[in-house]
Short mmCIF file of N, CA and C in Angstrom, two decimals:
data_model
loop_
_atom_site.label_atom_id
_atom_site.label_comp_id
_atom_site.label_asym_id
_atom_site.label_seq_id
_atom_site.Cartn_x
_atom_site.Cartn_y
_atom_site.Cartn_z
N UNK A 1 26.09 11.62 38.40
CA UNK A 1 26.53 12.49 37.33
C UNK A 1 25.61 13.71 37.24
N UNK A 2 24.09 13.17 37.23
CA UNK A 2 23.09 14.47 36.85
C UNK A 2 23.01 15.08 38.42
N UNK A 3 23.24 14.40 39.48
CA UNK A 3 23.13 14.96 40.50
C UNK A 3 24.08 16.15 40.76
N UNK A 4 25.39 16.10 40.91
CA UNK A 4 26.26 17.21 40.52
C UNK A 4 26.09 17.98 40.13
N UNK A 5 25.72 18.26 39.30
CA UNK A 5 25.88 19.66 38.40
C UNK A 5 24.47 20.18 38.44
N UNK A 6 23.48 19.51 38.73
CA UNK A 6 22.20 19.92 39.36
C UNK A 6 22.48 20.95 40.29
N UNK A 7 23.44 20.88 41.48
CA UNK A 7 23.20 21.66 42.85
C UNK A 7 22.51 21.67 43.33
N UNK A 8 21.41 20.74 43.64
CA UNK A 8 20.57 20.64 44.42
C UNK A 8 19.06 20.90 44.08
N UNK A 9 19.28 21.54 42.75
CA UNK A 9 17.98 21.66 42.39
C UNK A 9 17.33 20.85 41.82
N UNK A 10 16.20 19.88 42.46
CA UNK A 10 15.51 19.14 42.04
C UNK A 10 14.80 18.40 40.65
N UNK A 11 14.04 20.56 40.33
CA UNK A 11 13.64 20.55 38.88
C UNK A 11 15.02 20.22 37.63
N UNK A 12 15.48 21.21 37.81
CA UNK A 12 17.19 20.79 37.02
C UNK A 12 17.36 19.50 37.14
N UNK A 13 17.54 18.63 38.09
CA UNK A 13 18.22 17.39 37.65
C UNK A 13 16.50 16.35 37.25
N UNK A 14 15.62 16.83 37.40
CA UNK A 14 14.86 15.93 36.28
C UNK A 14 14.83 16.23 35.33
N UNK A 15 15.11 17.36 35.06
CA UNK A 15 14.72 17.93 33.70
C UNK A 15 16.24 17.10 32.77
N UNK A 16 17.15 17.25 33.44
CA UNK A 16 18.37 16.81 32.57
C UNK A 16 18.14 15.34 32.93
N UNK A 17 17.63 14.66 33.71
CA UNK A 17 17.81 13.48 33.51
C UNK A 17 16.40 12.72 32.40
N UNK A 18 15.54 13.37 32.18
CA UNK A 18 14.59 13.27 31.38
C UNK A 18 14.97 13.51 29.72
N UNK A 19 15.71 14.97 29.80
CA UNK A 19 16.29 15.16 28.69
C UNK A 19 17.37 13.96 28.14
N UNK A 20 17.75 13.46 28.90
CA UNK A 20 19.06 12.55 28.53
C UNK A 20 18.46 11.01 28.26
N UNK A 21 17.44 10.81 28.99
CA UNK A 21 17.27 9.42 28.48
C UNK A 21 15.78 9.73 27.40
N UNK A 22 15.55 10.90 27.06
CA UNK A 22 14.99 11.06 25.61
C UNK A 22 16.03 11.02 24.20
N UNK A 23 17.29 11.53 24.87
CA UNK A 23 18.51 11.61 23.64
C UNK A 23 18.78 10.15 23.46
N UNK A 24 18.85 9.28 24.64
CA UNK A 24 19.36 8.23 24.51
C UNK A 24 17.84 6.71 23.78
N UNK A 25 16.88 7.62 23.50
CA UNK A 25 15.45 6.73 23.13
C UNK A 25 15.75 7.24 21.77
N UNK A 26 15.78 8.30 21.61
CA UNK A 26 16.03 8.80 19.76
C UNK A 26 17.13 8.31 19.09
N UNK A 27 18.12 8.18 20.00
CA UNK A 27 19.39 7.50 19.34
C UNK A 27 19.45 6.19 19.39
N UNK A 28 18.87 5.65 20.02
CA UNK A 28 18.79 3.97 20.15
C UNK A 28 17.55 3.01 19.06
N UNK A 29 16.55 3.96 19.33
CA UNK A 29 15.29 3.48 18.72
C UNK A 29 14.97 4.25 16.99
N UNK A 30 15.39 3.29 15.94
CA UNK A 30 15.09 4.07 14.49
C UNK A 30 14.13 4.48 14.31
N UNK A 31 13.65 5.59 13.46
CA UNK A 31 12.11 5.83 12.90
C UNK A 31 11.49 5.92 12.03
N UNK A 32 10.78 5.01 11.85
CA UNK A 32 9.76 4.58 10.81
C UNK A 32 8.71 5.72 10.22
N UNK A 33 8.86 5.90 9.39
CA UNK A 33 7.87 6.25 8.71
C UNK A 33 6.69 5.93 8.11
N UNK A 34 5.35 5.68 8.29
CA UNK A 34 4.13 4.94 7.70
C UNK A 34 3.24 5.77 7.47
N UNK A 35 3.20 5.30 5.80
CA UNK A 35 2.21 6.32 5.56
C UNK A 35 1.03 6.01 5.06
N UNK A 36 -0.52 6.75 5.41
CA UNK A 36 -1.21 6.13 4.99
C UNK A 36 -2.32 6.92 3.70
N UNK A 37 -2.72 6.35 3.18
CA UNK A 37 -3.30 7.13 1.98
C UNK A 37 -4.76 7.20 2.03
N UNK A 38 -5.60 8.28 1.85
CA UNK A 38 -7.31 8.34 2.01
C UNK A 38 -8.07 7.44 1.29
N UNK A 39 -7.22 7.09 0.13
CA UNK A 39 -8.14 6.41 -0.69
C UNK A 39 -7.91 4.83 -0.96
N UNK A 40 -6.87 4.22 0.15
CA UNK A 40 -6.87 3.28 0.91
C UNK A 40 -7.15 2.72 2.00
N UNK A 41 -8.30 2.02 1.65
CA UNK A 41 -8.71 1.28 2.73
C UNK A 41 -8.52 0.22 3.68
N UNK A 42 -7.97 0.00 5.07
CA UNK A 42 -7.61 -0.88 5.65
C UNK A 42 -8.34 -2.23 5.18
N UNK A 43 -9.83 -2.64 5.29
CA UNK A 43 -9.82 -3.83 5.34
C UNK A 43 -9.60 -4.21 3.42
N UNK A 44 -8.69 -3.37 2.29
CA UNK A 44 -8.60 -3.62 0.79
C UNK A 44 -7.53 -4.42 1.20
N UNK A 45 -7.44 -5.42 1.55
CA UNK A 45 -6.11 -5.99 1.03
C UNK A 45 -5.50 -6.63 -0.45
N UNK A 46 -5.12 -7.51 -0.43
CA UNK A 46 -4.15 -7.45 -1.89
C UNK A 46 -4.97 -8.50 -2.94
N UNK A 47 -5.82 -9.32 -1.66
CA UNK A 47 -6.66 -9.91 -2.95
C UNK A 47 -7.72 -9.21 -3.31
N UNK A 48 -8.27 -8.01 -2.90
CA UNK A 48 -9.20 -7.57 -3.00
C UNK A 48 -7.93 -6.82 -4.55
N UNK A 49 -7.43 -6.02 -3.95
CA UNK A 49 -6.71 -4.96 -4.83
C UNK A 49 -6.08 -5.87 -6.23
N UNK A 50 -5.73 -7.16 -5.81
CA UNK A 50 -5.96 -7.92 -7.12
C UNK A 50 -7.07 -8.13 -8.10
N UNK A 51 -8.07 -8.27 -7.55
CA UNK A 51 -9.44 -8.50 -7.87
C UNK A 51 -9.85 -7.56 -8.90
N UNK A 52 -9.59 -6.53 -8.27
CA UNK A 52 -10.11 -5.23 -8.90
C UNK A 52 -9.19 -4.63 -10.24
N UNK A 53 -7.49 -4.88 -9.72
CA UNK A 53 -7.17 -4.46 -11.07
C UNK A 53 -7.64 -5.72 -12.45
N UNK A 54 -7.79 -6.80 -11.80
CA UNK A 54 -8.57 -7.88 -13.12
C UNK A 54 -9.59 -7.33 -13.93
N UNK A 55 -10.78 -6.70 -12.80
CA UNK A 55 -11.61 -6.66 -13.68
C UNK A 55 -11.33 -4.91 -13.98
N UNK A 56 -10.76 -4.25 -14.45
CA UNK A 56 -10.28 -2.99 -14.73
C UNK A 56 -9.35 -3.05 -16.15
N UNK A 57 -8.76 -4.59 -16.13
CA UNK A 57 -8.18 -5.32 -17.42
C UNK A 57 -8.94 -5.69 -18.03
N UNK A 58 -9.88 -6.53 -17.81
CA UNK A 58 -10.68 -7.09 -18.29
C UNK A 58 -11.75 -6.34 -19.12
N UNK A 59 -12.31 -4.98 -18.49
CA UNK A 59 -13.45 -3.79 -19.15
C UNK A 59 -12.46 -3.51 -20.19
N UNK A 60 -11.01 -3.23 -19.60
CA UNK A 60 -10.23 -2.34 -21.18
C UNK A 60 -10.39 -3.36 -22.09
N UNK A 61 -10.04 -4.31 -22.37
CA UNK A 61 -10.12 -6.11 -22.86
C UNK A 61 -11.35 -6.28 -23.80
N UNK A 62 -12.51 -5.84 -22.93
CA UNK A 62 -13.80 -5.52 -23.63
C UNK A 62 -14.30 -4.62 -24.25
N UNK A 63 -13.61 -3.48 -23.94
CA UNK A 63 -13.92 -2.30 -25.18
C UNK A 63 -13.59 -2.47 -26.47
N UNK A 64 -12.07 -2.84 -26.28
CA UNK A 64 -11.77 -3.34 -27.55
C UNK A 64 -12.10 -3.96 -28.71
N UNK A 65 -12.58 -5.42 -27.63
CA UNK A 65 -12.96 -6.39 -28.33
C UNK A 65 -14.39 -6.80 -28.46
N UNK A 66 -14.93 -5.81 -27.64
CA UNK A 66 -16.58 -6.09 -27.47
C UNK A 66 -17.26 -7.37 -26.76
N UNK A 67 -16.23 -8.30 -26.60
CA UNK A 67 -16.78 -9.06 -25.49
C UNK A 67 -16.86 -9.15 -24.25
N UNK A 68 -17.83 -9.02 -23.15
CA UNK A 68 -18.07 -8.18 -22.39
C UNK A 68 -17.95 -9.39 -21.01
N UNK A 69 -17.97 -10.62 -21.33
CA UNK A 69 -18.10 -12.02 -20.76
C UNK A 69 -17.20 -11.76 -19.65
N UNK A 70 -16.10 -11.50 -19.88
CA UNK A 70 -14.84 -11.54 -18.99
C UNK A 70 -15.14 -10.74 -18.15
N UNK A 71 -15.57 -9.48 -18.58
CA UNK A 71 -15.68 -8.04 -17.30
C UNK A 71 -16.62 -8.45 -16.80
N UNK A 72 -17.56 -9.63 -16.88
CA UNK A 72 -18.77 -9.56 -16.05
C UNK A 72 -18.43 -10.25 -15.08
N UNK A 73 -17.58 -11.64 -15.72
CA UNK A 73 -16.68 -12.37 -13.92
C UNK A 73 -15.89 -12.13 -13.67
N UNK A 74 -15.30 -10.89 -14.15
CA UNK A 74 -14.40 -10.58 -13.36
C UNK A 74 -14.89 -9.69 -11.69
N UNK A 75 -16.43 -8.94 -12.77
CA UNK A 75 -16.87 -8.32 -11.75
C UNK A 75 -17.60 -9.15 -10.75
N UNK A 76 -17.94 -10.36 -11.10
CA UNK A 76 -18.32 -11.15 -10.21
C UNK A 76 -17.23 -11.27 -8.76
N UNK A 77 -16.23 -11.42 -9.49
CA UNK A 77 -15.07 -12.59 -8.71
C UNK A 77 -14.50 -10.62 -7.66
N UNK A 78 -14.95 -10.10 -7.91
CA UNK A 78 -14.68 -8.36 -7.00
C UNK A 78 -15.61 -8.14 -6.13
N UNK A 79 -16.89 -8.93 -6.58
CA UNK A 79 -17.82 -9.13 -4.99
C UNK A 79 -17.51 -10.67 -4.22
N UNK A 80 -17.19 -11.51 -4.91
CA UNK A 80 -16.42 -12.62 -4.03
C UNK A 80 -14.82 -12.53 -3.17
N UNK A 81 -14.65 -11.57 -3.51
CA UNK A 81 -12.95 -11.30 -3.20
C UNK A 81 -13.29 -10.57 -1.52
N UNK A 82 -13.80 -9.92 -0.75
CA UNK A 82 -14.23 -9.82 0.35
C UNK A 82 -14.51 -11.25 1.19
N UNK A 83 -14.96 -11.59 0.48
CA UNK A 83 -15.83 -13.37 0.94
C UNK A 83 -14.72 -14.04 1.61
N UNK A 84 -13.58 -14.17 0.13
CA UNK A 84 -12.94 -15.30 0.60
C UNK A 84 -11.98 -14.87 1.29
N UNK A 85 -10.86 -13.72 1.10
CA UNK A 85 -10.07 -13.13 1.99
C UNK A 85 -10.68 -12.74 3.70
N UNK A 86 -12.11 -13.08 3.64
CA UNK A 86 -12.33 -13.02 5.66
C UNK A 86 -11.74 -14.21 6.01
N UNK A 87 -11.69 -15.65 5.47
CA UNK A 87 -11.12 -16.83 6.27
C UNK A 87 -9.48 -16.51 6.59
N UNK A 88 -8.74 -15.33 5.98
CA UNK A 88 -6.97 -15.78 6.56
C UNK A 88 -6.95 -14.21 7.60
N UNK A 89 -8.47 -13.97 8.20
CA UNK A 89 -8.31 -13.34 9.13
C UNK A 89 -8.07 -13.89 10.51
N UNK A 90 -7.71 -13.20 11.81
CA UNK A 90 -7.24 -14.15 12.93
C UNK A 90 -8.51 -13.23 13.57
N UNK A 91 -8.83 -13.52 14.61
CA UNK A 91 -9.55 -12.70 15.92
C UNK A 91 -9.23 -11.69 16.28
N UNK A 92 -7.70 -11.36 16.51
CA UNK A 92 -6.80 -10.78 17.19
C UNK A 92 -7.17 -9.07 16.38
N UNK A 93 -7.45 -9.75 14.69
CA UNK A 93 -7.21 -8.25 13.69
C UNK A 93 -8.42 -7.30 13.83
N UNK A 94 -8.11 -6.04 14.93
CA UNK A 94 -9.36 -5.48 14.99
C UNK A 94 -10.07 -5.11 13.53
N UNK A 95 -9.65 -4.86 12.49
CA UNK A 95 -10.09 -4.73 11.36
C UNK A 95 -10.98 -5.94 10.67
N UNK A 96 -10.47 -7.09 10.42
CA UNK A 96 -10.92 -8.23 10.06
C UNK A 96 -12.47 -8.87 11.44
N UNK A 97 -12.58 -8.40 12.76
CA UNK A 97 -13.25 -8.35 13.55
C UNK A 97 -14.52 -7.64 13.08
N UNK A 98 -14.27 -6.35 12.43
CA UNK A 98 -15.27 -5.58 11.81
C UNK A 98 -16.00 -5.98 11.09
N UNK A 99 -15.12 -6.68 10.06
CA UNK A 99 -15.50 -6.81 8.76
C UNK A 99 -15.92 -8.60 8.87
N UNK A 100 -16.12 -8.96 10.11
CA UNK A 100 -16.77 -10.54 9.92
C UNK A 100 -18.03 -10.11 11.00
N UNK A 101 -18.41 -8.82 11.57
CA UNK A 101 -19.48 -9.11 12.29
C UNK A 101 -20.31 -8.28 11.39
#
């Protein structure tokens, strides 16, 4: 097909046959969009990001009420939250690799 209408010219029929199975990679293959944000950090995952909005509840919790008990384990349990989220890392996660040596 691409040979034809090429005429013989070499460059021409790569170029159209390159062009064509790029049309046929864009049209076949969907595209994702991922986005990532500066002030998210790969190894924060969700127990960490749990962690933290606790004790962020917990300080408002204590202004209020002046007892300060809660924001202090909570802030505890925000330096343990690194700790325990390294065990459901695998080997494989160059990130989690980092963050256990």
């Amino acid at each position: 097909m691409f040979q034809y209408s090429s005429d013989g010219d070499l460059h021409l029929f790569a170029d159209s046959v390159v062009s064509f199975v790029g049309k046929l990679v864009d049209d076949s293959i969907p595209k994702v969009i991922v986005r990532t944000f500066p002030n998210q950090k790969p190894w924060v995952d969700k127990t960490i990001r749990d962690a933290l909005s606790a004790r962020t509840a917990a300080y408002n919790e204590g202004l209020t009420s002046g007892n300060m008990e809660p924001y202090k384990s909570a802030s505890y349990g925000v330096r343990r939250a690194p700790k325990s989220s390294q065990g459901s890392c695998t080997s494989t996660d160059a990130f989690c690799s980092r963050r256990m040596s």
